GROMACS .gro file of C-alpha atoms in nm:
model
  373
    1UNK     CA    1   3.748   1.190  -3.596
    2UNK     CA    2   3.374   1.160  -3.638
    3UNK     CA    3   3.161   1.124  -3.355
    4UNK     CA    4   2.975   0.811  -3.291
    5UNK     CA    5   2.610   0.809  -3.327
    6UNK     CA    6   2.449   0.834  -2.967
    7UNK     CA    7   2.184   0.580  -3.060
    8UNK     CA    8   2.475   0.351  -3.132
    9UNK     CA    9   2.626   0.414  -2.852
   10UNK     CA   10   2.382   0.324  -2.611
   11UNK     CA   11   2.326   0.051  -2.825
   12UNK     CA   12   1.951   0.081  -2.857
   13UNK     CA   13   1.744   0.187  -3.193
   14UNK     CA   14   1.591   0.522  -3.272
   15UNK     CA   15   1.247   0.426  -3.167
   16UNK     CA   16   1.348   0.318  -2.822
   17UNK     CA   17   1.173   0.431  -2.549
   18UNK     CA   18   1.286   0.647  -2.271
   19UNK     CA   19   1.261   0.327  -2.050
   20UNK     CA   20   1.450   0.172  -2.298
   21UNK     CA   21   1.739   0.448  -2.306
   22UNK     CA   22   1.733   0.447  -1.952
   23UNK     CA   23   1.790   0.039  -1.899
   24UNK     CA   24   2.062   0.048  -2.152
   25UNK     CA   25   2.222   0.332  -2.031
   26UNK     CA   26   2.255   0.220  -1.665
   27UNK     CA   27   2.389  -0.114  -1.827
   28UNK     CA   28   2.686   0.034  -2.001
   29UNK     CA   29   2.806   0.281  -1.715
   30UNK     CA   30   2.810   0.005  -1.474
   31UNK     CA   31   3.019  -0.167  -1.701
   32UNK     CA   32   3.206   0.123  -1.782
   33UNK     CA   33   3.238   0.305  -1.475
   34UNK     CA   34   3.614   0.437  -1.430
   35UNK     CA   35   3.587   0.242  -1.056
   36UNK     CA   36   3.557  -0.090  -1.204
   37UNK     CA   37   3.873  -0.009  -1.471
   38UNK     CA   38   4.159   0.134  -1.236
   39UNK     CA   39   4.388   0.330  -1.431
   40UNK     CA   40   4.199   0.306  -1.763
   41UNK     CA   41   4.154   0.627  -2.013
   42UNK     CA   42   3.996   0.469  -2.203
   43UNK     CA   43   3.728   0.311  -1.990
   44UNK     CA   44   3.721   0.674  -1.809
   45UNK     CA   45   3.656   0.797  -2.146
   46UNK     CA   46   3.373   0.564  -2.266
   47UNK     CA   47   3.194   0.640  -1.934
   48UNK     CA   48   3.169   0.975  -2.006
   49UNK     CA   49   3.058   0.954  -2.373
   50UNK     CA   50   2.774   0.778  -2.306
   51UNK     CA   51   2.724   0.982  -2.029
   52UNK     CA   52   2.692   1.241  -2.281
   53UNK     CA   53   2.456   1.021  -2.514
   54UNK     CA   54   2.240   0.974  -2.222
   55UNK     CA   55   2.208   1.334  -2.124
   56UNK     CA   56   2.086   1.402  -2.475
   57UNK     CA   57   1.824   1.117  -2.549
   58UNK     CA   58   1.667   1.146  -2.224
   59UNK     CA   59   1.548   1.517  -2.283
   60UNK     CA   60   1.244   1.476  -2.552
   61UNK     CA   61   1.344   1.862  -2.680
   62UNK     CA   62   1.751   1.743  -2.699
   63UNK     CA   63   1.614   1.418  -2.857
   64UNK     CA   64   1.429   1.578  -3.151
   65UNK     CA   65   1.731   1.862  -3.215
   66UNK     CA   66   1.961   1.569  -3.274
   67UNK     CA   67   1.682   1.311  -3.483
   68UNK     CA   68   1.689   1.639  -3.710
   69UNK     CA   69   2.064   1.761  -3.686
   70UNK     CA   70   2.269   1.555  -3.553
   71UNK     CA   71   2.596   1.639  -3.340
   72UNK     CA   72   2.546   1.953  -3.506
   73UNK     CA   73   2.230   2.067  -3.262
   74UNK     CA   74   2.481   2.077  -3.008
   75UNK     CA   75   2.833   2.251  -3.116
   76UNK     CA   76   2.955   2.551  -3.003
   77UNK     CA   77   2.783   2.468  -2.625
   78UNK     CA   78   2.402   2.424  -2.806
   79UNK     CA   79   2.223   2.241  -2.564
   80UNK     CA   80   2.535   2.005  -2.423
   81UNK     CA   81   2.507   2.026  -2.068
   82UNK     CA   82   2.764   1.954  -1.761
   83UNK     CA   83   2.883   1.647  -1.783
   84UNK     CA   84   3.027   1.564  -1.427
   85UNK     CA   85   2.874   1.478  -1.126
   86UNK     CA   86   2.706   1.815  -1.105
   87UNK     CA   87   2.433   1.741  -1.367
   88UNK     CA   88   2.389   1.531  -1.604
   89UNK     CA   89   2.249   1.240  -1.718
   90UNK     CA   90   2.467   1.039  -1.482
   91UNK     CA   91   2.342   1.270  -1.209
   92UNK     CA   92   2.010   1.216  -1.250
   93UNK     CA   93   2.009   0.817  -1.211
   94UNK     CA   94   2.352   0.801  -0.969
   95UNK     CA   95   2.193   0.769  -0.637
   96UNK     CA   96   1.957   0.503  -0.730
   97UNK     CA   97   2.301   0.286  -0.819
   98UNK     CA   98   2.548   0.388  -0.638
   99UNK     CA   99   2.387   0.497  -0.334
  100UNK     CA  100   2.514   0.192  -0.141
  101UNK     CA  101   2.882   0.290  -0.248
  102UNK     CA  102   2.868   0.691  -0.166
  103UNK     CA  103   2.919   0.812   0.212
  104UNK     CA  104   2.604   1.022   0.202
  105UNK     CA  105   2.441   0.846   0.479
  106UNK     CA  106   2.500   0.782   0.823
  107UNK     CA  107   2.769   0.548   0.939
  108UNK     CA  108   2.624   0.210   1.065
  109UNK     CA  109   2.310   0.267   0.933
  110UNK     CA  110   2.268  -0.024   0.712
  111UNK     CA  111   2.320  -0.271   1.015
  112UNK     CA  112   1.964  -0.139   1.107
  113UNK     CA  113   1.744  -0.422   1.163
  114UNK     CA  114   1.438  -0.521   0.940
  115UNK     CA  115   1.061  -0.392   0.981
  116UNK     CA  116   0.801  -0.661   1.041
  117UNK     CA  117   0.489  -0.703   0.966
  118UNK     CA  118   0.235  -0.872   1.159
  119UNK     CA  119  -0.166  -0.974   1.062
  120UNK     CA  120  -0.442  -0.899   1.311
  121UNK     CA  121  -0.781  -1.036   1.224
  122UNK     CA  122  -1.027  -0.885   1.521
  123UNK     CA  123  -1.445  -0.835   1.553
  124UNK     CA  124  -1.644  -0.542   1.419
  125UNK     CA  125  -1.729  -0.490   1.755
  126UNK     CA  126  -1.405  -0.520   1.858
  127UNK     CA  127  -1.293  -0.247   1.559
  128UNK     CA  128  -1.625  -0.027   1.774
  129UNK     CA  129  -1.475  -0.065   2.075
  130UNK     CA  130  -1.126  -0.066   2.115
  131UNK     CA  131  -0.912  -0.354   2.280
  132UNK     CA  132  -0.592  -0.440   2.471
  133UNK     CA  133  -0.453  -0.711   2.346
  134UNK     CA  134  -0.080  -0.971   2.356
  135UNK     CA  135   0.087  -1.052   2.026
  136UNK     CA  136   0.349  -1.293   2.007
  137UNK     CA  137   0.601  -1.211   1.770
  138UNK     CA  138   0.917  -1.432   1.598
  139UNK     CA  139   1.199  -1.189   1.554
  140UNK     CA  140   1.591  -1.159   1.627
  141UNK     CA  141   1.668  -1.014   1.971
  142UNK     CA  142   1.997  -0.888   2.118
  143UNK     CA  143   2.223  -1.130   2.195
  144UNK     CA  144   2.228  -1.199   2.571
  145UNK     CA  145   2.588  -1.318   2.608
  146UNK     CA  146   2.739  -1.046   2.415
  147UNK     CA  147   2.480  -0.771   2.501
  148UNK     CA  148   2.470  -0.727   2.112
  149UNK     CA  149   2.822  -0.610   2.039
  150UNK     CA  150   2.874  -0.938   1.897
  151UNK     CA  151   3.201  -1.014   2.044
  152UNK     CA  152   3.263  -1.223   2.339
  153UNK     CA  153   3.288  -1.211   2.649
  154UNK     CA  154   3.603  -0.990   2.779
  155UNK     CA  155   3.650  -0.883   2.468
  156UNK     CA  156   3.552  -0.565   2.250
  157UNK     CA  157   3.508  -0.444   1.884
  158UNK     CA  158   3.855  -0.336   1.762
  159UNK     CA  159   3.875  -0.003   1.475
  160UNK     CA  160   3.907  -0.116   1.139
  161UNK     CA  161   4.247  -0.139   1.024
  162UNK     CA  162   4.107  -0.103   0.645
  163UNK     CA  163   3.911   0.233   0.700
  164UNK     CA  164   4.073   0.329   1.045
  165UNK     CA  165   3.719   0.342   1.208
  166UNK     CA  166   3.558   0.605   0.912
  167UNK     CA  167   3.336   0.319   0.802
  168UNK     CA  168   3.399   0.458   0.491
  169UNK     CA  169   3.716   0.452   0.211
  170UNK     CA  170   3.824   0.671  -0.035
  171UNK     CA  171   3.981   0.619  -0.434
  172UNK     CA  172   4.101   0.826  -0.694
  173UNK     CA  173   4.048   0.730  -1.044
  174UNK     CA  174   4.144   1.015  -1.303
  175UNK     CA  175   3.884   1.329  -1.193
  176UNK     CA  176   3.677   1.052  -0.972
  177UNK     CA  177   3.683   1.066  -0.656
  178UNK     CA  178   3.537   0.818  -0.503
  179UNK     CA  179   3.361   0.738  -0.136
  180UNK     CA  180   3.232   0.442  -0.065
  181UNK     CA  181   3.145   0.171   0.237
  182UNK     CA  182   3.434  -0.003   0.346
  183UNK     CA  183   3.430  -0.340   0.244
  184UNK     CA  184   3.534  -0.507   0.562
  185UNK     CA  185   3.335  -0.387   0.794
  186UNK     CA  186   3.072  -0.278   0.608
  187UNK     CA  187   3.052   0.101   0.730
  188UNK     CA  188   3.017  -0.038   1.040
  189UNK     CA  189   3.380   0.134   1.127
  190UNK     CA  190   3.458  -0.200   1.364
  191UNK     CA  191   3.527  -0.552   1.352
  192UNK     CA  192   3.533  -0.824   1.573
  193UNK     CA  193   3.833  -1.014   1.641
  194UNK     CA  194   3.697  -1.252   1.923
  195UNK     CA  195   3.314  -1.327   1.789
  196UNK     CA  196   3.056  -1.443   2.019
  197UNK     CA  197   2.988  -1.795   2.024
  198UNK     CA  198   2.616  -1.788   2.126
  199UNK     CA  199   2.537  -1.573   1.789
  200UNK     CA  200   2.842  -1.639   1.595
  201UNK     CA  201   2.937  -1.223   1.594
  202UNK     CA  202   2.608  -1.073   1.473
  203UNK     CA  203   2.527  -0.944   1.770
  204UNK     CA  204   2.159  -1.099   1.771
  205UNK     CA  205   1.970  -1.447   1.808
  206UNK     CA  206   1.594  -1.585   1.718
  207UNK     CA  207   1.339  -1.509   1.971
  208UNK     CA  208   0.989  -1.486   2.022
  209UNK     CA  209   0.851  -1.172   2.239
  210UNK     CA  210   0.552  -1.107   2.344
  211UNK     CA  211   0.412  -0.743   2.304
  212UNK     CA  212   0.072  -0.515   2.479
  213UNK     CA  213  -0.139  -0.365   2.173
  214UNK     CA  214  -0.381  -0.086   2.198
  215UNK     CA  215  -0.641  -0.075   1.938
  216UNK     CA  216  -0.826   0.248   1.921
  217UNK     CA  217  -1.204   0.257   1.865
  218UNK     CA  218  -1.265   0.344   1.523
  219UNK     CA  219  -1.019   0.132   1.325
  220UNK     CA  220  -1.072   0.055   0.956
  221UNK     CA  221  -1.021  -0.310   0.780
  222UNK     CA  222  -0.650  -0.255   0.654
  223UNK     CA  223  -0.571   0.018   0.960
  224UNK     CA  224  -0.157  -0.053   1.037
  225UNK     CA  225  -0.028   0.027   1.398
  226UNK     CA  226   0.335   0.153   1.372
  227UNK     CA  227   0.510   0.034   1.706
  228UNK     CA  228   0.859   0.204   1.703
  229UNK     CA  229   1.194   0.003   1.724
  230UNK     CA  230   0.988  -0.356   1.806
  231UNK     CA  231   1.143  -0.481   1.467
  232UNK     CA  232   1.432  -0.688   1.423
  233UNK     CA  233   1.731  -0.566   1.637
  234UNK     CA  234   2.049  -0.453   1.428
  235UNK     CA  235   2.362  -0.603   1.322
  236UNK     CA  236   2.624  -0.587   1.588
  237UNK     CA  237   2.446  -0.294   1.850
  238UNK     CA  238   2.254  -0.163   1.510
  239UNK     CA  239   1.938   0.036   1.566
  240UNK     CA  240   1.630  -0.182   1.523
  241UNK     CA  241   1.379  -0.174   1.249
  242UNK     CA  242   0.994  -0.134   1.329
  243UNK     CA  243   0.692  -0.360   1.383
  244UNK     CA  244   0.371  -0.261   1.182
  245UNK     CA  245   0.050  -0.481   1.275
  246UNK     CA  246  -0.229  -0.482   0.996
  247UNK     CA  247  -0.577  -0.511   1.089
  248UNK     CA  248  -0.803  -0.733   0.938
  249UNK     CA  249  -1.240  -0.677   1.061
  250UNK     CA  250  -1.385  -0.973   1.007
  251UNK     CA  251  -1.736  -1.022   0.853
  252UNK     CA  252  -2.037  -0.957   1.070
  253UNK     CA  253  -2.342  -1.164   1.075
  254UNK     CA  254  -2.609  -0.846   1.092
  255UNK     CA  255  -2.387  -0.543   0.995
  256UNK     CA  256  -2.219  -0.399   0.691
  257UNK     CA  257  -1.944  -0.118   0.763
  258UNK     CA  258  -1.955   0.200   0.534
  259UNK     CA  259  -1.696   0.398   0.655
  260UNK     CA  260  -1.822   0.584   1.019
  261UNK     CA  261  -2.186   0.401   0.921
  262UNK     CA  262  -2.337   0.075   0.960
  263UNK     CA  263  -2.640  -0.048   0.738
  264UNK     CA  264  -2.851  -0.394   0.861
  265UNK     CA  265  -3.087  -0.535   0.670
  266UNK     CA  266  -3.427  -0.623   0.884
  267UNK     CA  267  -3.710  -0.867   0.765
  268UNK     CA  268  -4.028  -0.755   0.908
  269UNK     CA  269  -4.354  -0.919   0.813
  270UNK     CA  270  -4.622  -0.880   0.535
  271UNK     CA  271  -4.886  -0.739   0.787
  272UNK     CA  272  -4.657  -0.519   0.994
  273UNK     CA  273  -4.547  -0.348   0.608
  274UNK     CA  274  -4.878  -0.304   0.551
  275UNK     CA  275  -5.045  -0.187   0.917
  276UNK     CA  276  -4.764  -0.028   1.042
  277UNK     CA  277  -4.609  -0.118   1.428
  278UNK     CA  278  -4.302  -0.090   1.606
  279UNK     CA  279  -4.004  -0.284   1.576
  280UNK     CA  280  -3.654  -0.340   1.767
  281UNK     CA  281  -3.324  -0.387   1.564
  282UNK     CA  282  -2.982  -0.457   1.730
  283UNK     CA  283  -2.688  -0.206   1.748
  284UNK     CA  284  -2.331  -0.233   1.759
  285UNK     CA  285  -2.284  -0.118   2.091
  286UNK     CA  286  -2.484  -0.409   2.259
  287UNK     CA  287  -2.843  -0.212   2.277
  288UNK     CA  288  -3.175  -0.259   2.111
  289UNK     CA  289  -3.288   0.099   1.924
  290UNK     CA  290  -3.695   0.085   1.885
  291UNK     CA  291  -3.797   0.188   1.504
  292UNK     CA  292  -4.142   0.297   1.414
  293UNK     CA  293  -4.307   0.140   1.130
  294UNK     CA  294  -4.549   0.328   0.916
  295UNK     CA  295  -4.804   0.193   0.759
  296UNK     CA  296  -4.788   0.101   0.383
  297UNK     CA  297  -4.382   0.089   0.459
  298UNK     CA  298  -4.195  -0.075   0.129
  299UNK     CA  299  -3.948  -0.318   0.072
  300UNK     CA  300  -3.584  -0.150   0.102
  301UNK     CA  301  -3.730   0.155   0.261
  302UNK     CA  302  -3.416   0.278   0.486
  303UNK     CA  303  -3.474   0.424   0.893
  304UNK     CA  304  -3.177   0.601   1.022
  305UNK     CA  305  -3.102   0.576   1.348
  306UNK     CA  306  -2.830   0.910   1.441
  307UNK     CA  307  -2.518   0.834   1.616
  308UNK     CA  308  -2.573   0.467   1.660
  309UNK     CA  309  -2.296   0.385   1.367
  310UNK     CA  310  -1.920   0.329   1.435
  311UNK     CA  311  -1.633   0.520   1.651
  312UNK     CA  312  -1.512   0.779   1.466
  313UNK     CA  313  -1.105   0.721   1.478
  314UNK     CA  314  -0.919   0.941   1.757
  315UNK     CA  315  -1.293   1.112   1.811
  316UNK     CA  316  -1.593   1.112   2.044
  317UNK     CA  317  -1.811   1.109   1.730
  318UNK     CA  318  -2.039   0.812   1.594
  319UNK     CA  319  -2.167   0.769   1.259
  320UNK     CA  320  -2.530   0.637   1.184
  321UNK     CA  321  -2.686   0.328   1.164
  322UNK     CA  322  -2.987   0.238   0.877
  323UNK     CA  323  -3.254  -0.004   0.877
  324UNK     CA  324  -3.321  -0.108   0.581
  325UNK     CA  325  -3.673  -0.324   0.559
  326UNK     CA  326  -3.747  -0.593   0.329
  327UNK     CA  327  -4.153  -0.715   0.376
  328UNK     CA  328  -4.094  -1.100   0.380
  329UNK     CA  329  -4.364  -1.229   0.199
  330UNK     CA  330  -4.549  -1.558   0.418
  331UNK     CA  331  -4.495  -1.935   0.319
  332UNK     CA  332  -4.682  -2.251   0.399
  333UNK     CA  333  -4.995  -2.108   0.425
  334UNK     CA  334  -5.272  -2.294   0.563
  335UNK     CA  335  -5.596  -2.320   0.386
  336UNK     CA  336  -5.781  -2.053   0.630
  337UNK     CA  337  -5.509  -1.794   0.520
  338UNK     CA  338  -5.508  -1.877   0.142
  339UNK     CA  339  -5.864  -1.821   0.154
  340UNK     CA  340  -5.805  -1.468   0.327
  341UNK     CA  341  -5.543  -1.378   0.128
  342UNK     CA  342  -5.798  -1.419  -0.201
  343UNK     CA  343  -6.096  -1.238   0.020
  344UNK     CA  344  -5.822  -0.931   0.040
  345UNK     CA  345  -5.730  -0.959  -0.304
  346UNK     CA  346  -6.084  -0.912  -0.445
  347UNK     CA  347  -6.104  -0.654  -0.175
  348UNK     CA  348  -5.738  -0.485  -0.307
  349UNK     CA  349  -5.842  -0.449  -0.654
  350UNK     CA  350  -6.149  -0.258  -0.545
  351UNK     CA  351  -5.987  -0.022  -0.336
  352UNK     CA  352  -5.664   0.017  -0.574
  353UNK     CA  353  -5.414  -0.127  -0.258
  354UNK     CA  354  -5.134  -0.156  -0.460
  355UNK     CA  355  -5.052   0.179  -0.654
  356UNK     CA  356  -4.702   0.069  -0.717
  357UNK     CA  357  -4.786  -0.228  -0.954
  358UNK     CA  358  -5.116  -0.079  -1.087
  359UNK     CA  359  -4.877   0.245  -1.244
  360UNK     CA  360  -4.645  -0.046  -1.349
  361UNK     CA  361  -4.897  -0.216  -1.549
  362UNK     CA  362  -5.060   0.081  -1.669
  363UNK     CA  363  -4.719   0.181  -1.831
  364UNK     CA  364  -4.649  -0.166  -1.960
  365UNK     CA  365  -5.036  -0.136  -2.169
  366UNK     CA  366  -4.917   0.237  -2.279
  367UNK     CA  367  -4.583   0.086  -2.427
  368UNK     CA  368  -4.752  -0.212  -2.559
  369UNK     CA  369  -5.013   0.024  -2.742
  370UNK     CA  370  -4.763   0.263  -2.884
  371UNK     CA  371  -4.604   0.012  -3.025
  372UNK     CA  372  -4.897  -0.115  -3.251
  373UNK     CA  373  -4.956   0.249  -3.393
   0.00000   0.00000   0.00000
């Protein structure tokens, strides 16, 4: 009897993609898998033909022997690989969905409880500094009447007749052997005959506790604080999940955050640029840092200022603050300084006082010139 195309098979064209081949192959051996048809050859054999398909047209060098050949690439053992749950294309992709089903893991362990995730929006100072700090947090909480076993008072969590306390049960289909969670007590290997009536036999109730953060000096916008076990408590005595807390720095008014640096932009006046002076700027831990001004100093002319950046995270390190300057030019003038600003200006074209814009305007006449030759 001929064998059937593998394209056809899988149902999917011979351009598909490997995402493609994937999607459809998944499809068809949940369908077809032997567990869902008790008893069935013929289901048992489907499942492994396109098992076999799949193997192929997932391997680009497989692929392109049998686009050129055929079935032919692969008789007498030429290429066709182990078909079982050794290798395989079934192999490759089984975890992902059947994992819930196998016996791999450890008993109980999907009665874990959730993670959680909480938002923390704090200063820039506060992100310098450090800081203790209460969160308040909604979550479920071990039942107090049952002590989380979920069953009531006086009374206790009984084996499961179904898997005899494995958590786990066992079938046999053809070569299969299958292990999977047992579907009463859901690998817990207990149930509860006598369920709590405070949380109805979970084991856990809605609550709101309150929790002591540390925030180490040096935290980042988007930082997250792992606090072990302060998740959701577990199904029935089930181990709890974690709480992670995201930190959010808010916006500051005078500083911008580089990493372990800080920048601040600082207006100083026309006649300070130009004379020179002294000026104080503000720093993040609370103090004033003096900064010498030179004369002749420019518009986004930067002053660093060592160590008087950010905490470095779990470090006695700072990073460095700069200064940048931006010469504010004056407004509402009165009629004394208009006339003294003119006096300088006649005075400033004399003694060439502005070399920046005289090379600018020399280069403008050069380009202007060049272009009429």
């Amino acid at each position: 009897m001929a064998k059937q195309d593998f394209y056809e098979m899988l149902g999917v064209g011979r351009d598909a993609s490997a995402d493609d081949i994937k999607k459809a192959f998944r499809k068809l051996a949940m369908q077809c898998h032997p567990d869902r048809h008790p008893g069935d050859k013929q289901a048992e054999q489907r499942f492994k033909d396109i098992n076999e398909a799949y193997d192929v047209l997932k391997d680009e060098q497989k692929r392109a022997a049998y686009d050129r050949f055929g079935h032919a690439a692969f008789e007498q053992g030429g290429g066709r690989g182990d078909f079982g749950f050794g290798g395989g294309g079934f192999a490759d992709i089984f975890e992902e969905m059947f994992g819930s089903m196998m016996g791999g893991g450890e008993r109980g362990a999907n009665n874990r409880g959730s993670d959680l995730r909480y938002n923390l929006e704090i200063t820039l100072e506060e992100a310098f500094k450090g800081r203790e700090t209460q969160i308040r947090v909604p979550t479920l909480a071990p039942c107090d009447s049952c002590q989380g076993s979920g069953a009531e008072a006086g009374s206790k969590p009984i084996n499961c007749p179904t898997c005899r306390g494995a958590g786990r049960v066992r079938t046999q289909q053809g070569f299969f052997t299958m292990e999977r969670t047992c579907p009463a007590c859901h690998g817990a290997g207990k149930v509860i005959d006598k369920p709590c009536r405070s949380c109805g036999g979970q084991g856990r109730t809605r609550k709101e506790k309150t929790l002591n953060v540390t925030i180490p000096s040096g935290v980042e916008d988007g930082t997250r604080i792992r606090l072990a076990s302060e998740g959701e408590a577990g199904l029935r005595g089930g181990g709890n999940g974690d709480l992670y807390i995201f930190l959010a720095v808010k916006a500051h008014p005078l500083f911008q955050r580089e990493g372990a640096n800080i920048h601040c932009r600082v207006p100083i006046s026309m006649s300070t640029a130009a004379l020179g002076g002294t000026i104080e700027v503000p720093t993040i831990d609370g103090s004033r840092a003096k900064v010498a001004i030179p004369a002749g100093t420019q518009t986004g002319h930067q002053f660093r200022l060592r160590g008087k950046g950010m905490s470095v995270l779990r470090s006695a390190a700072r990073g460095d603050m700069y200064a940048q300057v931006s010469v504010e030019t004056p407004m509402h003038l009165t009629k004394r300084q208009q006339e003294l600003l003119r006096e300088f200006e006649k005075e400033g074209e004399a003694h060439k006082t502005s070399p920046e814009s005289e090379g600018f305007f020399a280069k403008v006449k050069e380009f202007f010139e060049d272009l009429r030759e």
